[in-house]
Coordinates of C-alpha atoms in Angstrom, one line a residue:
X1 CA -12.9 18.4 22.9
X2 CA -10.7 21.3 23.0
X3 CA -6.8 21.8 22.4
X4 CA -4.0 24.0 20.8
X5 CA -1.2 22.9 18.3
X6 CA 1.5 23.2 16.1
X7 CA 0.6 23.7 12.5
X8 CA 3.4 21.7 11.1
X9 CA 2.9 18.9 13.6
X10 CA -0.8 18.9 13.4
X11 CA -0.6 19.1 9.3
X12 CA 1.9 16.7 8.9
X13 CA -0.4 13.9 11.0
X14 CA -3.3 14.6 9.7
X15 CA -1.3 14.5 5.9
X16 CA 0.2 11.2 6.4
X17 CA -2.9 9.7 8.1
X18 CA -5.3 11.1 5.3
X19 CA -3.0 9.8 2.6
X20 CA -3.8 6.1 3.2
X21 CA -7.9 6.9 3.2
X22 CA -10.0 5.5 0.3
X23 CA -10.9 8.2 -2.1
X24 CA -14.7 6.1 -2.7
X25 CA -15.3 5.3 0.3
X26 CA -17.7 1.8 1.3
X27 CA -19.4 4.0 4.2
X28 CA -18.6 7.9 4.5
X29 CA -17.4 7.8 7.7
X30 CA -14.3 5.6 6.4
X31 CA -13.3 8.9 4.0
X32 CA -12.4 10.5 8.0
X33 CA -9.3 11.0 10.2
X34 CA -10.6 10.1 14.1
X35 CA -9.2 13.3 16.5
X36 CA -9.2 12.2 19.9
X37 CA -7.7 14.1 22.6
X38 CA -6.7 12.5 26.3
X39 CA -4.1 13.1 28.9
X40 CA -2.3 16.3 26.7
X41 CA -2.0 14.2 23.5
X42 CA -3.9 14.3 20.2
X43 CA -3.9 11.0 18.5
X44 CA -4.6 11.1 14.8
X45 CA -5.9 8.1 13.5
X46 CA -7.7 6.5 9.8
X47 CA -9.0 3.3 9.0
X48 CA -10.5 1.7 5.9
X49 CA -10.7 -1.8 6.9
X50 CA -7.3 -2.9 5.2
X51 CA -5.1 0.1 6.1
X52 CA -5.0 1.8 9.2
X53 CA -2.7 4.9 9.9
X54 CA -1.9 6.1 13.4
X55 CA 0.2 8.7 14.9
X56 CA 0.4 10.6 18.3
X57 CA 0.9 14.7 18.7
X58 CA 1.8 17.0 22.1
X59 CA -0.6 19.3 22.4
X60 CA -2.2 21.9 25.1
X61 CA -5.7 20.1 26.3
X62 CA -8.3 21.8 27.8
X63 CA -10.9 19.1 27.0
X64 CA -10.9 15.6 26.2
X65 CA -12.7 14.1 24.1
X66 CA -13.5 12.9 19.9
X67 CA -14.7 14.0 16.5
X68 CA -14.3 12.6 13.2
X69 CA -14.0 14.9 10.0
X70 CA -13.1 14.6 6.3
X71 CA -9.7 13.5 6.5
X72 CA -9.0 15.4 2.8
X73 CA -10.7 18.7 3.6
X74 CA -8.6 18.8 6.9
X75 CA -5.3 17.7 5.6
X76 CA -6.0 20.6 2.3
X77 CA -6.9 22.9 5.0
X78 CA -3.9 22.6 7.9
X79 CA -1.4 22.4 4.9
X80 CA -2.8 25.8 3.9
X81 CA -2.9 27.3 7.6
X82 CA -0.3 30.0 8.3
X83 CA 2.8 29.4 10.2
X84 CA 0.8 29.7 14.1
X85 CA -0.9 27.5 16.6
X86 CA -3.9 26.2 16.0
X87 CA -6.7 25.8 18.3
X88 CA -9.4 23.5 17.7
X89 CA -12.6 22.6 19.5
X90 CA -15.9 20.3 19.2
X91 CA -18.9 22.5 19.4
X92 CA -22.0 20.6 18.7
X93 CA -21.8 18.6 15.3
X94 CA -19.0 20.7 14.1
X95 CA -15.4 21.3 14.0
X96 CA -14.0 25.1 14.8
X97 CA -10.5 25.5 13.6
X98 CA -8.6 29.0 14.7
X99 CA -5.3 30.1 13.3
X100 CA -4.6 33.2 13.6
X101 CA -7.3 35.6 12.0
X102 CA -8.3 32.1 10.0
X103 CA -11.2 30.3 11.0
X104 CA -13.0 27.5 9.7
X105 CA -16.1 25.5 10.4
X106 CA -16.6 22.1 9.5
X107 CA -19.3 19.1 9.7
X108 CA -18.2 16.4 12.0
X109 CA -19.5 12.6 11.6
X110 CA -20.8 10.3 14.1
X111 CA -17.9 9.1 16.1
X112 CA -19.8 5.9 17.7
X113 CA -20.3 4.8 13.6
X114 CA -16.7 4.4 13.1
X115 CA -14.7 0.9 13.4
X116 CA -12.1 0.3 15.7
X117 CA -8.7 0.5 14.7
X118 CA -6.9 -3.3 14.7
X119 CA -4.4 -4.1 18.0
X120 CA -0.9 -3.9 16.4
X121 CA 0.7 -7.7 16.2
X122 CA 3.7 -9.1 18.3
X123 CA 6.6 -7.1 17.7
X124 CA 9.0 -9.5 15.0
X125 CA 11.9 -7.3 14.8
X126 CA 13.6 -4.0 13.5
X127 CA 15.2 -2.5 11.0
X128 CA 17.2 0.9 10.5
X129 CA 14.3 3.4 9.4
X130 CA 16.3 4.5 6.5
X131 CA 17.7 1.4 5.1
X132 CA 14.2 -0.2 5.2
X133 CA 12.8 2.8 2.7
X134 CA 15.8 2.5 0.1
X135 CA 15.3 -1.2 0.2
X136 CA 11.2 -1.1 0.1
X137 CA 11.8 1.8 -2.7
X138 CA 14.3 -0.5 -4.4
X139 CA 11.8 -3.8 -4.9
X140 CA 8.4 -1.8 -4.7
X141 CA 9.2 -0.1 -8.7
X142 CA 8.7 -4.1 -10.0
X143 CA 5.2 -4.8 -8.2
X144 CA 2.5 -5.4 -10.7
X145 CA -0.7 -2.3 -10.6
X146 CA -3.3 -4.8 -12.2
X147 CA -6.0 -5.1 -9.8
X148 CA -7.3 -8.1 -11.0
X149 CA -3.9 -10.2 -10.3
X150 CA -3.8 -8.8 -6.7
X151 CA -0.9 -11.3 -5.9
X152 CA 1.2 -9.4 -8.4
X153 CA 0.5 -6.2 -6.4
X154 CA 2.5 -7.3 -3.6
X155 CA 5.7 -7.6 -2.2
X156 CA 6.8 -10.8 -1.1
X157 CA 8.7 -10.7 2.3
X158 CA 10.8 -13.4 3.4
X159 CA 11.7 -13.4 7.4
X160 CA 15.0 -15.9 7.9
X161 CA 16.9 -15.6 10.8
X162 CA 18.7 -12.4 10.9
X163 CA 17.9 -12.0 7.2
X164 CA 15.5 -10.5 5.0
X165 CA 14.3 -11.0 1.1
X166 CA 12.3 -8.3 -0.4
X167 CA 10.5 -9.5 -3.5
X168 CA 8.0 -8.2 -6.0
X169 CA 7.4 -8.8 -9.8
X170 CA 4.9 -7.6 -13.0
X171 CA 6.0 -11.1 -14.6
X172 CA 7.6 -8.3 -17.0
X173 CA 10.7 -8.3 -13.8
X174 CA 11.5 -9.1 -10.8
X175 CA 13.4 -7.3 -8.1
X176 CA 14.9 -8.7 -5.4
X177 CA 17.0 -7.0 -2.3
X178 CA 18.5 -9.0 0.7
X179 CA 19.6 -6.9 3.8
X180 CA 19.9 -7.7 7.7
X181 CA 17.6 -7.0 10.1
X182 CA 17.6 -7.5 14.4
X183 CA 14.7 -10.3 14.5
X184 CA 13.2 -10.7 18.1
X185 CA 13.4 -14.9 17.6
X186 CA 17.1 -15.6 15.9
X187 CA 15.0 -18.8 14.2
X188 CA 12.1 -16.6 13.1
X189 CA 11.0 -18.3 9.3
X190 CA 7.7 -16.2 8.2
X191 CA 6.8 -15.4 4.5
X192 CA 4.3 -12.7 4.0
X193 CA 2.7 -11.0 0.7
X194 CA 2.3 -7.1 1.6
X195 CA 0.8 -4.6 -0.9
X196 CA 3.2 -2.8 -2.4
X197 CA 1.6 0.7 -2.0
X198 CA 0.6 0.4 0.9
X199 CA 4.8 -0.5 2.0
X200 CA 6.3 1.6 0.1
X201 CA 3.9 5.0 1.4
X202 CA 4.9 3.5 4.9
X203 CA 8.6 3.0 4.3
X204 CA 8.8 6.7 2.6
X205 CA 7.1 8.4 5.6
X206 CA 9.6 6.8 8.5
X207 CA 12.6 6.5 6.4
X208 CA 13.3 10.1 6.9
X209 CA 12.3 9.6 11.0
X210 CA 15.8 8.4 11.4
X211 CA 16.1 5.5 14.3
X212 CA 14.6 2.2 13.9
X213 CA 11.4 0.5 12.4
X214 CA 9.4 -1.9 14.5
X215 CA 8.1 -4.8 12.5
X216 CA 5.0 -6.4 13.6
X217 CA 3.3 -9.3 12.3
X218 CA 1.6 -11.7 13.4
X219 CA 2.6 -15.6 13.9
X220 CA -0.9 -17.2 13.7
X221 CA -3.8 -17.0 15.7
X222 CA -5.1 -13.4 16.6
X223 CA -4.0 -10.9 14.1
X224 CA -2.9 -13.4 11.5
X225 CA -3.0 -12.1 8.1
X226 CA -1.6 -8.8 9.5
X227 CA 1.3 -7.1 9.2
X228 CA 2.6 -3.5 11.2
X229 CA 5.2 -0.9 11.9
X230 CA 6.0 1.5 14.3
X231 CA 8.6 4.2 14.4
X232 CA 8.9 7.2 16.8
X233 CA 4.9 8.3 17.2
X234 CA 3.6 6.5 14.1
X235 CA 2.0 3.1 13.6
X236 CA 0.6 1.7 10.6
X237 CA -1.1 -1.4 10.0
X238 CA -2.3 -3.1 6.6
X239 CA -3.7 -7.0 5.7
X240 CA -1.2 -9.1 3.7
X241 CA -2.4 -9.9 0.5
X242 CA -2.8 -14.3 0.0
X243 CA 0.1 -15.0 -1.2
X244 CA -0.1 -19.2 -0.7
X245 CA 0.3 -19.4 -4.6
X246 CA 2.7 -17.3 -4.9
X247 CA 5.2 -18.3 -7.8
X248 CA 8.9 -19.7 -7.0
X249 CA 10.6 -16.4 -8.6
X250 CA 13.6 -16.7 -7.3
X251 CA 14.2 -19.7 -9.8
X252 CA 14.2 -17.2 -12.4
X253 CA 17.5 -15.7 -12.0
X254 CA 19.8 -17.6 -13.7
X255 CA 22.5 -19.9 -12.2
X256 CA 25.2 -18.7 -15.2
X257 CA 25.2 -16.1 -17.8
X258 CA 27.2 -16.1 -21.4
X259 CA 27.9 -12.5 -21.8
X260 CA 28.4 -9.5 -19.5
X261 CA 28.4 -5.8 -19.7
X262 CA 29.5 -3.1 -17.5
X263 CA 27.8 0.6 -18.6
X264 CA 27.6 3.9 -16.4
X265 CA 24.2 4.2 -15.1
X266 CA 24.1 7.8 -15.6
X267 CA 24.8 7.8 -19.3
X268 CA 22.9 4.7 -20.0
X269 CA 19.9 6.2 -18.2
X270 CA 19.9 9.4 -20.3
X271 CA 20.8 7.3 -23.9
X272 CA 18.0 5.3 -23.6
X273 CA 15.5 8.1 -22.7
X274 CA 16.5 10.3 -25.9
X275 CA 16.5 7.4 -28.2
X276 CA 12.9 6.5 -26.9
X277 CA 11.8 10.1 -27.9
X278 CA 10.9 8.1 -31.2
X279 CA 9.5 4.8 -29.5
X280 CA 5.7 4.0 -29.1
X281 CA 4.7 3.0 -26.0
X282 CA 4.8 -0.6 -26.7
X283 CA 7.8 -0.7 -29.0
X284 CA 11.2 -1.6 -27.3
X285 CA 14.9 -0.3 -27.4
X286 CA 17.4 -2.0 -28.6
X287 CA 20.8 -2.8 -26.7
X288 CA 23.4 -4.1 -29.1
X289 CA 26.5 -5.1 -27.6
X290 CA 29.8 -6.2 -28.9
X291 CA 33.6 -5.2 -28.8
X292 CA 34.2 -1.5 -29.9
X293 CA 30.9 -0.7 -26.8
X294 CA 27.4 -0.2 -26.8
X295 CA 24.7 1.3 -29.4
X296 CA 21.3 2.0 -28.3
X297 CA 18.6 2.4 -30.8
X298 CA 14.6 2.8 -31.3
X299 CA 12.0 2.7 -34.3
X300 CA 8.8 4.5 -33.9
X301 CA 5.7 5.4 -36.6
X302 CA 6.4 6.7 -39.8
X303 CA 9.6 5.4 -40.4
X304 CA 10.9 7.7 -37.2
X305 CA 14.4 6.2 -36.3
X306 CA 17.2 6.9 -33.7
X307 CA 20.5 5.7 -32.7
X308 CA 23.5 6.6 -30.2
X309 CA 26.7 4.7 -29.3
X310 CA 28.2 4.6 -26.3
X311 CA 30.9 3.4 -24.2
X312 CA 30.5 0.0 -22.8
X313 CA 33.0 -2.5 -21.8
X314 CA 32.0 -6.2 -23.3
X315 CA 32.6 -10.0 -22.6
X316 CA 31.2 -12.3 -24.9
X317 CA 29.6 -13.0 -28.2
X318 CA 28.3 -9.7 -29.9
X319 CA 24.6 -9.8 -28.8
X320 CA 21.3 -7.8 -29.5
X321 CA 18.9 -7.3 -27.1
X322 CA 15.5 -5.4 -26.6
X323 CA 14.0 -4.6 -23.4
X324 CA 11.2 -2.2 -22.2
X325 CA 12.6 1.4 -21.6
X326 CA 11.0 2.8 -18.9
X327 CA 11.2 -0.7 -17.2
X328 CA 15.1 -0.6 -18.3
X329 CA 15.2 2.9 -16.7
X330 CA 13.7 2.1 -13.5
X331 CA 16.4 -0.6 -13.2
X332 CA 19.4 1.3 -13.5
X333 CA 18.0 4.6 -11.1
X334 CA 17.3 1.8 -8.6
X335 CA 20.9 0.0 -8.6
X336 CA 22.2 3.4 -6.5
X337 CA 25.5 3.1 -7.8
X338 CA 27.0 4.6 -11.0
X339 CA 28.6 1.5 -13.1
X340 CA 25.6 -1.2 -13.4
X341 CA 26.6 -4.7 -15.0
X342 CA 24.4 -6.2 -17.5
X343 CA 24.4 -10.3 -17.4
X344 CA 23.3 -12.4 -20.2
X345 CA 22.7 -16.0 -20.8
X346 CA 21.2 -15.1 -24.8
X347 CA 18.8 -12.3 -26.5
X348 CA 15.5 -14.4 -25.6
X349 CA 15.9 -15.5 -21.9
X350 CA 15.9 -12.7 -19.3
X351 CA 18.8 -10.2 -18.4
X352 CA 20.0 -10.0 -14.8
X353 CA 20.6 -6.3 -13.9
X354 CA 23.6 -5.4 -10.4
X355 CA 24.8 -2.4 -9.2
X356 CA 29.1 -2.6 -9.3
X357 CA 31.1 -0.6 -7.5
X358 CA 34.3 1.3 -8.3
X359 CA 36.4 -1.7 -8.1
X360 CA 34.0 -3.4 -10.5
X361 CA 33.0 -5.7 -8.2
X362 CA 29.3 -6.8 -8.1
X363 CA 27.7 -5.7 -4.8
X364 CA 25.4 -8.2 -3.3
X365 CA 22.2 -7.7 -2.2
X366 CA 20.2 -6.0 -5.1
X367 CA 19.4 -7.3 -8.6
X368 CA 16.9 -6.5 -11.5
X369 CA 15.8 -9.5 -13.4
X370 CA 14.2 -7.6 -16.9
X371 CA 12.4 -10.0 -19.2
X372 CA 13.3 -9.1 -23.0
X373 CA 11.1 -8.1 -25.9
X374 CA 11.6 -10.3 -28.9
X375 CA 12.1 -8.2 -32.0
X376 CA 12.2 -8.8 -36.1
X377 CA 14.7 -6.7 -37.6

């Protein structure tokens, strides 16, 4: 194997494909990135059995051919390359790596020892790139990062018709976003539990791609419990998490609420984070709400207190409320609009949180369900 290339275009495919490796890997060969050069094209490729990354680069071949090498050591080392091709060739078990007056030598594995990347699925649809990586950003702040509840750690996604639910939750809240898509069958009806890291590192890389995403998955039989997407020279596959049992969260957002408050995101944002300066990690803020606005306010050790009022505008009875801050704060920076509106049915049952825009209206699509903390004053 022998070819030249790009730095930026080799670093950028072998960063994106290394990203998704296991840093302890089962086998070392799985810790890899697979270089494989045919008809003038380098193919990039990594693969630890649940995840598997993929993505295609022009080069200039003068031989085909394979090697696998640390997928970390490359991506540390083409990120650090200077600004010139790069040629690269397979001499014996080892890589040679040329750029410039920089050369480096590295150990290669046995190719014939690593697994063969999964066939994509059947194509289900697409969606614009860039509206799929707000919206997968949007739900993916709510999934849960215990391990041991892996159904927490996913993010449910709901295929009807033309339409499509993104939902994940911590059981602390629950974020939901609704947004069209161009399904390949207009009656398409598929639920599927995908982990949330794994969607959100592959929504964040072809957001920015522009164009369309291809979504893959699969509708039983070969490839079932797999789920893919495609965009420009990139492919990525992961396993969908079991998500038979997963709870009816939807039924948790209240049909009605008894009191409502509109607040600027911006200046709610930035109250609550000064007046949590004094809050321990598990001690809440407190949201107290009534006609003359808003005041925000925290307790911490040692009799360490603090307090700010700002402008909110009301409806209902005066109500106090506390709520997590940094799970507040990832709420609001997610609504992506600068007035949010606050529904509530009372201080114990949870708070629904929607973006409003400059009309005041509501817009559809997104909300923030926030369970609250229960506090004695």
């Amino acid at each position: 194997m022998k070819f030249r290339v790009e730095r930026d275009a080799l670093a950028d495919a072998v960063a994106w494909t290394a990203k998704s490796l296991p840093s302890r890997p089962s086998v070392p060969v799985l810790a890899g990135v697979m270089l494989r050069v045919s008809d003038g094209s380098l193919e990039v490729s990594g693969f630890d059995y649940e995840v598997s990354s993929q993505v295609t680069v022009d080069i200039q071949g003068d031989a085909d051919g394979a090697a696998l090498v640390s997928g970390r050591l490359l991506a540390e080392i083409t990120k650090a390359l200077p600004g010139k091709p790069v040629d690269i060739a397979a001499v014996g078990a080892h890589l040679e790596l040329v750029c410039g007056s920089a050369r480096f030598t590295l150990p290669t594995m046995p190719v014939e020892d690593y697994p063969s990347l999964p066939a994509m699925p059947a194509s289900a649809g697409t969606i614009d790139a860039a509206t799929f990586a707000t919206a997968v950003a949007q739900v993916a702040i709510a999934a849960g990062r215990d391990e041991t509840l892996p159904m927490m750690t996913g993010v449910r996604v709901e295929l009807s018709g033309s339409n499509i639910a993104l939902l994940a939750t911590d059981r602390y809240r629950l974020a939901m976003r609704e947004l069209e898509w161009r399904p390949d069958d207009p009656e398409i009806s598929i639920n599927a539990l995908v982990p949330a890291r794994t969607l959100n590192d592959t929504a964040k890389t072809l957001g920015p791609l522009g164009g369309d995403v291809t979504m893959a998955l699969a509708h039983g039989g070969a490839g079932e419990g797999m789920i893919g997407f495609s965009a420009g020279t990139r492919r990525t596959t992961s396993r969908l998490l079991d998500g038979a049992n997963y709870p009816p969260v939807r039924s948790l957002f209240p049909a009605s609420h008894n009191a409502e408050a509109r607040v600027s995101v911006p200046a709610l944002v930035e109250v609550v984070r000064r007046v949590a300066l004094v809050a321990e990690r598990t001690t809440p803020v407190l949201l107290s709400f009534g006609p003359d606005g808003l005041v925000v306010e925290a307790g911490g050790s040692e009799e360490a207190r603090a307090s700010e009022a700002m402008d909110a505008t009301f409806s209902g009875e005066p109500l106090t409320i506390g709520f997590n801050p940094q799970y507040l704060i990832d709420g609001l920076q997610n609504l992506l609009a600068s007035t949010a509106v606050l529904s509530f049915v009372d201080a114990f049952k949870p708070a629904v949180i929607s973006p409003a825009a400059d009309d005041g209206e509501i817009v559809p699509g997104y909300r923030y369900l926030i369970m609250p903390i229960r506090v004695t004053r």
